[in-house]
Amino acid sequence: MTTGIELRDLRKLYDGHGATAWAVDGVNMRIGQGQFVTLLGPSGCGKTTTLRMIAGFETPTSGQILRDGIDITDQPVSDRDMRMVFQDFALFPNMTVAENVAFGLRTRRMKGRFSDAEIRRKVAEHLDLVHLGSHAGKRPHQLSGGQKQRVSLARALVTDPDVVLFDEPLGSLDAHLRKVMQIELIRLHRELNKTFIYVTHDQDEAMAMSDAIAVMNVGKVMQFGTPREIYDRPASRYVASFIGHAHIVDAVVAESRSDGLMVRLGNGEVVSLAQPAKVASGQSVGLMLRAEDLSLARPGEGELHGQVADSLYRGEYIEYVVELTGNAGLVHVHEPTDLPPFAHGAPVALKVNAQKAHVVEA
Amino acid sequence: MRAFGNHIFVTSLASAVLFFLYAPILVIVIFSFNDSHYTGLPFNGFTLRWYVELFHDRQILTSIWNSVYVGLGVVAISVLFGLPAAIALDRYTFPGKTAFRRIVLLPIVLPGIITGVALLSFYLTVHFRLSLHTIMLGQGTALMCITITEVFARLQQMGKSQTEAAVNLGANEWELFRHVTLPGIASSLFGAMLIAFSISFDEIAVTFLLTGRENTLPMTLWSLLRREVTPEVNAVATLVVLVSVILIVIGMYASRGKNSASYGNH
Ligand SMILES: Nc1ncnc2c1ncn2[C@@H]1O[C@H](COP(=O)(O)OP(=O)(O)O)[C@@H](O)[C@H]1O
Ligand SMILES: [Mg+2]
């Protein structure tokens, strides 16, 4: 028996509204108990719908949801023992912070499980967990956005669910607060050993927090893997360009060996890669070149050549936009700010990190 | 203001409208305190005599009680049916939902006399004996739409995530209603109740057609007026105006809630 959650060929078609496109179109996924898994993708790709089907708020049009091997597709929301943290916090405005947190412990379903004293202790404990111990008597409207989301988090965690679902919980917070909360969430996940299923369209957030990421597009999972796999070895052109904003240059496989690959660009220049080869010679591919995997050199000292088209001072680094010779494509390069700068229009060579450069389908 | 062009024209038009609306009411109020048996000048001096007399008039007292009784019944009916209807409208989608929402509003638009005639012929068909209860039923069905629209608007404004959060935390239907839905809609429900009560209190068209032997206050006033406008009638009218204004103001204030800015997109 597998512990955790399994999605089997999950599909959703919203009826009404004249909808004809699948909001979720055949999602398969295994989420092990205790994992932090993120659904990542652009707005409208079906992340929320998938999460809401797991929570039980939406009924799948077809497919199955399994929990520890048992089919829960038709189980009512309140039987699922999964707690959701909403983007708009969904706090109860007429209750105090403490009453909000206690809500899930005071339902009829929990009757007799905890004494009043135990409930008070648990609420206090969980308010401390999210650093809100001194706000117990306040009403939601007296709190800041970040504090509201902490209350909502405490309310979800206090009933000790195995699974916590998050739908863009930091989406309405400012950038600084978002960073602080990301670190909080990682800490909570590490301490609590619960499964976190997290929805976001922010790839930095997904990379920083997740054990595994499912990159989604138009209702489908394009790739499911660790942040490192997804970043370093994107399975498709779509994933490569969505994650880390890689630039992809058209190329043809010149030579394919068991320990590496040579590809030839449109201008005849050749790059070698350490990527284990699964492509045949002569095949058209896209060569993924990320800014941090390239460095500039004087002409003749690198595999590729081009001209500086633009340079942008970014504080941490200088970003050069380089146009490859023979119109082979545009790439971006990050260079340390303390090196002598390259002038606009200057001919340059590019060194490619063979370990990191990667090919995807054409 | 410039957009309206002629400032003087707009101001005088508004003043005229206000004058014709409120001057008659003001006249009634003034003459209810006049120490004279006739409604009209001269003003012989201030007295509360007509108010004292009013509270010794059995006919008027009975009809005030009848009106209150009908009003309370109307409020009960419109909450009992309007509240579940509003929740259902908010929560579920079903074929013809938009059409249903418009049809529900129809009684507000229809002239009372039409509603009255329709209900009368219906009651006669099913052999209902006309009484205060038939008035209650008639007004209640017509005024239910106030509860439905007010509460529905508030529910839409609340959004569904609080409801989902409560269900997600294991609440059953009753707990959801008691702890989340009701506190959220309480003020607009209360407002709708007050508005329904005060409309019922003044209502005459439907009441006229559906009444049995007992009379409500507007009916009694009307029959008194057929003889002459006595100062006592002025006193009753003044009290009715006062109570209605208070109820409507409280009702509107409550149904708008504290943050009226986000309200009003039905
Ligand atoms: N309640 C709904 N009714 C109809 N269509 C919906 C509904 N919710 C979402 N959709 C549609 O389903 C698709 C996926 O939406 P969603 O799951 O919310 O995406 P995401 O969370 O990734 O932005 C979108 O095209 C959206 O317009
Ligand atoms: Mg979404």
mmCIF file with all atom_site columns, N, CA, C and O in Angstrom, chain A residues 265 270-273 287-290 293-296 301-304 349-358:
data_model
loop_
_atom_site.group_PDB
_atom_site.id
_atom_site.type_symbol
_atom_site.label_atom_id
_atom_site.label_alt_id
_atom_site.label_comp_id
_atom_site.label_asym_id
_atom_site.label_entity_id
_atom_site.label_seq_id
_atom_site.pdbx_PDB_ins_code
_atom_site.Cartn_x
_atom_site.Cartn_y
_atom_site.Cartn_z
_atom_site.occupancy
_atom_site.B_iso_or_equiv
_atom_site.pdbx_formal_charge
_atom_site.auth_seq_id
_atom_site.auth_comp_id
_atom_site.auth_asym_id
_atom_site.auth_atom_id
_atom_site.pdbx_PDB_model_num
ATOM 1   N N  . LEU A 1 265 ? 24.901 24.977 -34.147 1.00 0.00 ? 265 LEU A N  1
ATOM 2   C CA . LEU A 1 265 ? 23.936 26.059 -34.289 1.00 0.00 ? 265 LEU A CA 1
ATOM 3   C C  . LEU A 1 265 ? 23.746 26.430 -35.756 1.00 0.00 ? 265 LEU A C  1
ATOM 4   O O  . LEU A 1 265 ? 24.498 25.973 -36.620 1.00 0.00 ? 265 LEU A O  1
ATOM 5   N N  . VAL A 1 270 ? 29.755 25.104 -32.909 1.00 0.00 ? 270 VAL A N  1
ATOM 6   C CA . VAL A 1 270 ? 29.442 23.832 -32.261 1.00 0.00 ? 270 VAL A CA 1
ATOM 7   C C  . VAL A 1 270 ? 29.608 23.953 -30.743 1.00 0.00 ? 270 VAL A C  1
ATOM 8   O O  . VAL A 1 270 ? 30.549 24.573 -30.264 1.00 0.00 ? 270 VAL A O  1
ATOM 9   N N  . VAL A 1 271 ? 28.659 23.379 -29.997 1.00 0.00 ? 271 VAL A N  1
ATOM 10  C CA . VAL A 1 271 ? 28.730 23.381 -28.539 1.00 0.00 ? 271 VAL A CA 1
ATOM 11  C C  . VAL A 1 271 ? 28.689 21.940 -28.068 1.00 0.00 ? 271 VAL A C  1
ATOM 12  O O  . VAL A 1 271 ? 27.910 21.143 -28.578 1.00 0.00 ? 271 VAL A O  1
ATOM 13  N N  . SER A 1 272 ? 29.542 21.598 -27.060 1.00 0.00 ? 272 SER A N  1
ATOM 14  C CA . SER A 1 272 ? 29.436 20.239 -26.526 1.00 0.00 ? 272 SER A CA 1
ATOM 15  C C  . SER A 1 272 ? 28.795 20.283 -25.144 1.00 0.00 ? 272 SER A C  1
ATOM 16  O O  . SER A 1 272 ? 28.981 21.229 -24.377 1.00 0.00 ? 272 SER A O  1
ATOM 17  N N  . LEU A 1 273 ? 28.017 19.249 -24.879 1.00 0.00 ? 273 LEU A N  1
ATOM 18  C CA . LEU A 1 273 ? 27.247 19.171 -23.646 1.00 0.00 ? 273 LEU A CA 1
ATOM 19  C C  . LEU A 1 273 ? 27.540 17.856 -22.944 1.00 0.00 ? 273 LEU A C  1
ATOM 20  O O  . LEU A 1 273 ? 27.785 16.848 -23.600 1.00 0.00 ? 273 LEU A O  1
ATOM 21  N N  . LEU A 1 287 ? 18.524 24.347 -28.026 1.00 0.00 ? 287 LEU A N  1
ATOM 22  C CA . LEU A 1 287 ? 19.610 24.390 -27.055 1.00 0.00 ? 287 LEU A CA 1
ATOM 23  C C  . LEU A 1 287 ? 19.266 25.438 -26.000 1.00 0.00 ? 287 LEU A C  1
ATOM 24  O O  . LEU A 1 287 ? 19.096 26.615 -26.309 1.00 0.00 ? 287 LEU A O  1
ATOM 25  N N  . MET A 1 288 ? 19.120 24.969 -24.728 1.00 0.00 ? 288 MET A N  1
ATOM 26  C CA . MET A 1 288 ? 18.738 25.868 -23.645 1.00 0.00 ? 288 MET A CA 1
ATOM 27  C C  . MET A 1 288 ? 19.985 26.499 -23.039 1.00 0.00 ? 288 MET A C  1
ATOM 28  O O  . MET A 1 288 ? 20.863 25.802 -22.550 1.00 0.00 ? 288 MET A O  1
ATOM 29  N N  . LEU A 1 289 ? 20.076 27.808 -23.106 1.00 0.00 ? 289 LEU A N  1
ATOM 30  C CA . LEU A 1 289 ? 21.234 28.517 -22.563 1.00 0.00 ? 289 LEU A CA 1
ATOM 31  C C  . LEU A 1 289 ? 20.761 29.526 -21.527 1.00 0.00 ? 289 LEU A C  1
ATOM 32  O O  . LEU A 1 289 ? 20.119 30.517 -21.861 1.00 0.00 ? 289 LEU A O  1
ATOM 33  N N  . ARG A 1 290 ? 21.072 29.261 -20.241 1.00 0.00 ? 290 ARG A N  1
ATOM 34  C CA . ARG A 1 290 ? 20.673 30.201 -19.185 1.00 0.00 ? 290 ARG A CA 1
ATOM 35  C C  . ARG A 1 290 ? 21.789 31.203 -18.933 1.00 0.00 ? 290 ARG A C  1
ATOM 36  O O  . ARG A 1 290 ? 22.977 30.895 -19.106 1.00 0.00 ? 290 ARG A O  1
ATOM 37  N N  . ASP A 1 293 ? 24.796 30.224 -16.946 1.00 0.00 ? 293 ASP A N  1
ATOM 38  C CA . ASP A 1 293 ? 25.633 29.139 -17.473 1.00 0.00 ? 293 ASP A CA 1
ATOM 39  C C  . ASP A 1 293 ? 26.566 29.627 -18.577 1.00 0.00 ? 293 ASP A C  1
ATOM 40  O O  . ASP A 1 293 ? 27.293 28.851 -19.190 1.00 0.00 ? 293 ASP A O  1
ATOM 41  N N  . LEU A 1 294 ? 26.502 30.935 -18.857 1.00 0.00 ? 294 LEU A N  1
ATOM 42  C CA . LEU A 1 294 ? 27.333 31.504 -19.915 1.00 0.00 ? 294 LEU A CA 1
ATOM 43  C C  . LEU A 1 294 ? 28.282 32.517 -19.293 1.00 0.00 ? 294 LEU A C  1
ATOM 44  O O  . LEU A 1 294 ? 27.966 33.121 -18.267 1.00 0.00 ? 294 LEU A O  1
ATOM 45  N N  . SER A 1 295 ? 29.465 32.678 -19.914 1.00 0.00 ? 295 SER A N  1
ATOM 46  C CA . SER A 1 295 ? 30.302 33.800 -19.501 1.00 0.00 ? 295 SER A CA 1
ATOM 47  C C  . SER A 1 295 ? 30.932 34.407 -20.743 1.00 0.00 ? 295 SER A C  1
ATOM 48  O O  . SER A 1 295 ? 31.123 33.733 -21.760 1.00 0.00 ? 295 SER A O  1
ATOM 49  N N  . LEU A 1 296 ? 31.222 35.687 -20.662 1.00 0.00 ? 296 LEU A N  1
ATOM 50  C CA . LEU A 1 296 ? 31.772 36.400 -21.812 1.00 0.00 ? 296 LEU A CA 1
ATOM 51  C C  . LEU A 1 296 ? 33.296 36.315 -21.804 1.00 0.00 ? 296 LEU A C  1
ATOM 52  O O  . LEU A 1 296 ? 33.912 36.259 -20.745 1.00 0.00 ? 296 LEU A O  1
ATOM 53  N N  . GLU A 1 301 ? 38.102 33.029 -27.549 1.00 0.00 ? 301 GLU A N  1
ATOM 54  C CA . GLU A 1 301 ? 38.321 32.308 -26.292 1.00 0.00 ? 301 GLU A CA 1
ATOM 55  C C  . GLU A 1 301 ? 37.090 31.536 -25.820 1.00 0.00 ? 301 GLU A C  1
ATOM 56  O O  . GLU A 1 301 ? 37.038 31.085 -24.688 1.00 0.00 ? 301 GLU A O  1
ATOM 57  N N  . GLY A 1 302 ? 36.067 31.401 -26.687 1.00 0.00 ? 302 GLY A N  1
ATOM 58  C CA . GLY A 1 302 ? 34.876 30.626 -26.301 1.00 0.00 ? 302 GLY A CA 1
ATOM 59  C C  . GLY A 1 302 ? 34.295 29.930 -27.506 1.00 0.00 ? 302 GLY A C  1
ATOM 60  O O  . GLY A 1 302 ? 34.722 30.155 -28.646 1.00 0.00 ? 302 GLY A O  1
ATOM 61  N N  . GLU A 1 303 ? 33.289 29.049 -27.271 1.00 0.00 ? 303 GLU A N  1
ATOM 62  C CA . GLU A 1 303 ? 32.727 28.257 -28.370 1.00 0.00 ? 303 GLU A CA 1
ATOM 63  C C  . GLU A 1 303 ? 31.852 29.086 -29.296 1.00 0.00 ? 303 GLU A C  1
ATOM 64  O O  . GLU A 1 303 ? 31.748 28.814 -30.490 1.00 0.00 ? 303 GLU A O  1
ATOM 65  N N  . LEU A 1 304 ? 31.133 30.058 -28.725 1.00 0.00 ? 304 LEU A N  1
ATOM 66  C CA . LEU A 1 304 ? 30.178 30.825 -29.516 1.00 0.00 ? 304 LEU A CA 1
ATOM 67  C C  . LEU A 1 304 ? 30.652 32.264 -29.656 1.00 0.00 ? 304 LEU A C  1
ATOM 68  O O  . LEU A 1 304 ? 31.406 32.760 -28.825 1.00 0.00 ? 304 LEU A O  1
ATOM 69  N N  . ALA A 1 349 ? 33.152 36.590 -27.313 1.00 0.00 ? 349 ALA A N  1
ATOM 70  C CA . ALA A 1 349 ? 32.989 35.140 -27.391 1.00 0.00 ? 349 ALA A CA 1
ATOM 71  C C  . ALA A 1 349 ? 32.221 34.700 -26.154 1.00 0.00 ? 349 ALA A C  1
ATOM 72  O O  . ALA A 1 349 ? 32.187 35.409 -25.150 1.00 0.00 ? 349 ALA A O  1
ATOM 73  N N  . LEU A 1 350 ? 31.529 33.547 -26.221 1.00 0.00 ? 350 LEU A N  1
ATOM 74  C CA . LEU A 1 350 ? 30.767 33.028 -25.097 1.00 0.00 ? 350 LEU A CA 1
ATOM 75  C C  . LEU A 1 350 ? 31.285 31.657 -24.724 1.00 0.00 ? 350 LEU A C  1
ATOM 76  O O  . LEU A 1 350 ? 31.437 30.788 -25.586 1.00 0.00 ? 350 LEU A O  1
ATOM 77  N N  . LYS A 1 351 ? 31.585 31.469 -23.415 1.00 0.00 ? 351 LYS A N  1
ATOM 78  C CA . LYS A 1 351 ? 31.928 30.134 -22.930 1.00 0.00 ? 351 LYS A CA 1
ATOM 79  C C  . LYS A 1 351 ? 30.670 29.510 -22.356 1.00 0.00 ? 351 LYS A C  1
ATOM 80  O O  . LYS A 1 351 ? 29.919 30.158 -21.627 1.00 0.00 ? 351 LYS A O  1
ATOM 81  N N  . VAL A 1 352 ? 30.461 28.249 -22.715 1.00 0.00 ? 352 VAL A N  1
ATOM 82  C CA . VAL A 1 352 ? 29.243 27.564 -22.278 1.00 0.00 ? 352 VAL A CA 1
ATOM 83  C C  . VAL A 1 352 ? 29.601 26.531 -21.226 1.00 0.00 ? 352 VAL A C  1
ATOM 84  O O  . VAL A 1 352 ? 30.535 25.746 -21.423 1.00 0.00 ? 352 VAL A O  1
ATOM 85  N N  . ASN A 1 353 ? 28.892 26.519 -20.099 1.00 0.00 ? 353 ASN A N  1
ATOM 86  C CA . ASN A 1 353 ? 29.086 25.490 -19.074 1.00 0.00 ? 353 ASN A CA 1
ATOM 87  C C  . ASN A 1 353 ? 28.484 24.181 -19.577 1.00 0.00 ? 353 ASN A C  1
ATOM 88  O O  . ASN A 1 353 ? 27.263 24.006 -19.607 1.00 0.00 ? 353 ASN A O  1
ATOM 89  N N  . ALA A 1 354 ? 29.346 23.266 -19.970 1.00 0.00 ? 354 ALA A N  1
ATOM 90  C CA . ALA A 1 354 ? 28.884 22.036 -20.621 1.00 0.00 ? 354 ALA A CA 1
ATOM 91  C C  . ALA A 1 354 ? 28.034 21.178 -19.687 1.00 0.00 ? 354 ALA A C  1
ATOM 92  O O  . ALA A 1 354 ? 27.220 20.368 -20.135 1.00 0.00 ? 354 ALA A O  1
ATOM 93  N N  . GLN A 1 355 ? 28.271 21.340 -18.367 1.00 0.00 ? 355 GLN A N  1
ATOM 94  C CA . GLN A 1 355 ? 27.494 20.548 -17.401 1.00 0.00 ? 355 GLN A CA 1
ATOM 95  C C  . GLN A 1 355 ? 26.042 21.008 -17.344 1.00 0.00 ? 355 GLN A C  1
ATOM 96  O O  . GLN A 1 355 ? 25.158 20.241 -17.002 1.00 0.00 ? 355 GLN A O  1
ATOM 97  N N  . LYS A 1 356 ? 25.817 22.296 -17.610 1.00 0.00 ? 356 LYS A N  1
ATOM 98  C CA . LYS A 1 356 ? 24.482 22.857 -17.388 1.00 0.00 ? 356 LYS A CA 1
ATOM 99  C C  . LYS A 1 356 ? 23.678 23.079 -18.668 1.00 0.00 ? 356 LYS A C  1
ATOM 100 O O  . LYS A 1 356 ? 22.449 23.069 -18.631 1.00 0.00 ? 356 LYS A O  1
ATOM 101 N N  . ALA A 1 357 ? 24.348 23.316 -19.782 1.00 0.00 ? 357 ALA A N  1
ATOM 102 C CA . ALA A 1 357 ? 23.600 23.514 -21.029 1.00 0.00 ? 357 ALA A CA 1
ATOM 103 C C  . ALA A 1 357 ? 22.829 22.234 -21.321 1.00 0.00 ? 357 ALA A C  1
ATOM 104 O O  . ALA A 1 357 ? 23.240 21.140 -20.946 1.00 0.00 ? 357 ALA A O  1
ATOM 105 N N  . HIS A 1 358 ? 21.705 22.362 -22.013 1.00 0.00 ? 358 HIS A N  1
ATOM 106 C CA . HIS A 1 358 ? 20.750 21.264 -22.046 1.00 0.00 ? 358 HIS A CA 1
ATOM 107 C C  . HIS A 1 358 ? 19.949 21.371 -23.333 1.00 0.00 ? 358 HIS A C  1
ATOM 108 O O  . HIS A 1 358 ? 19.680 22.470 -23.800 1.00 0.00 ? 358 HIS A O  1
#
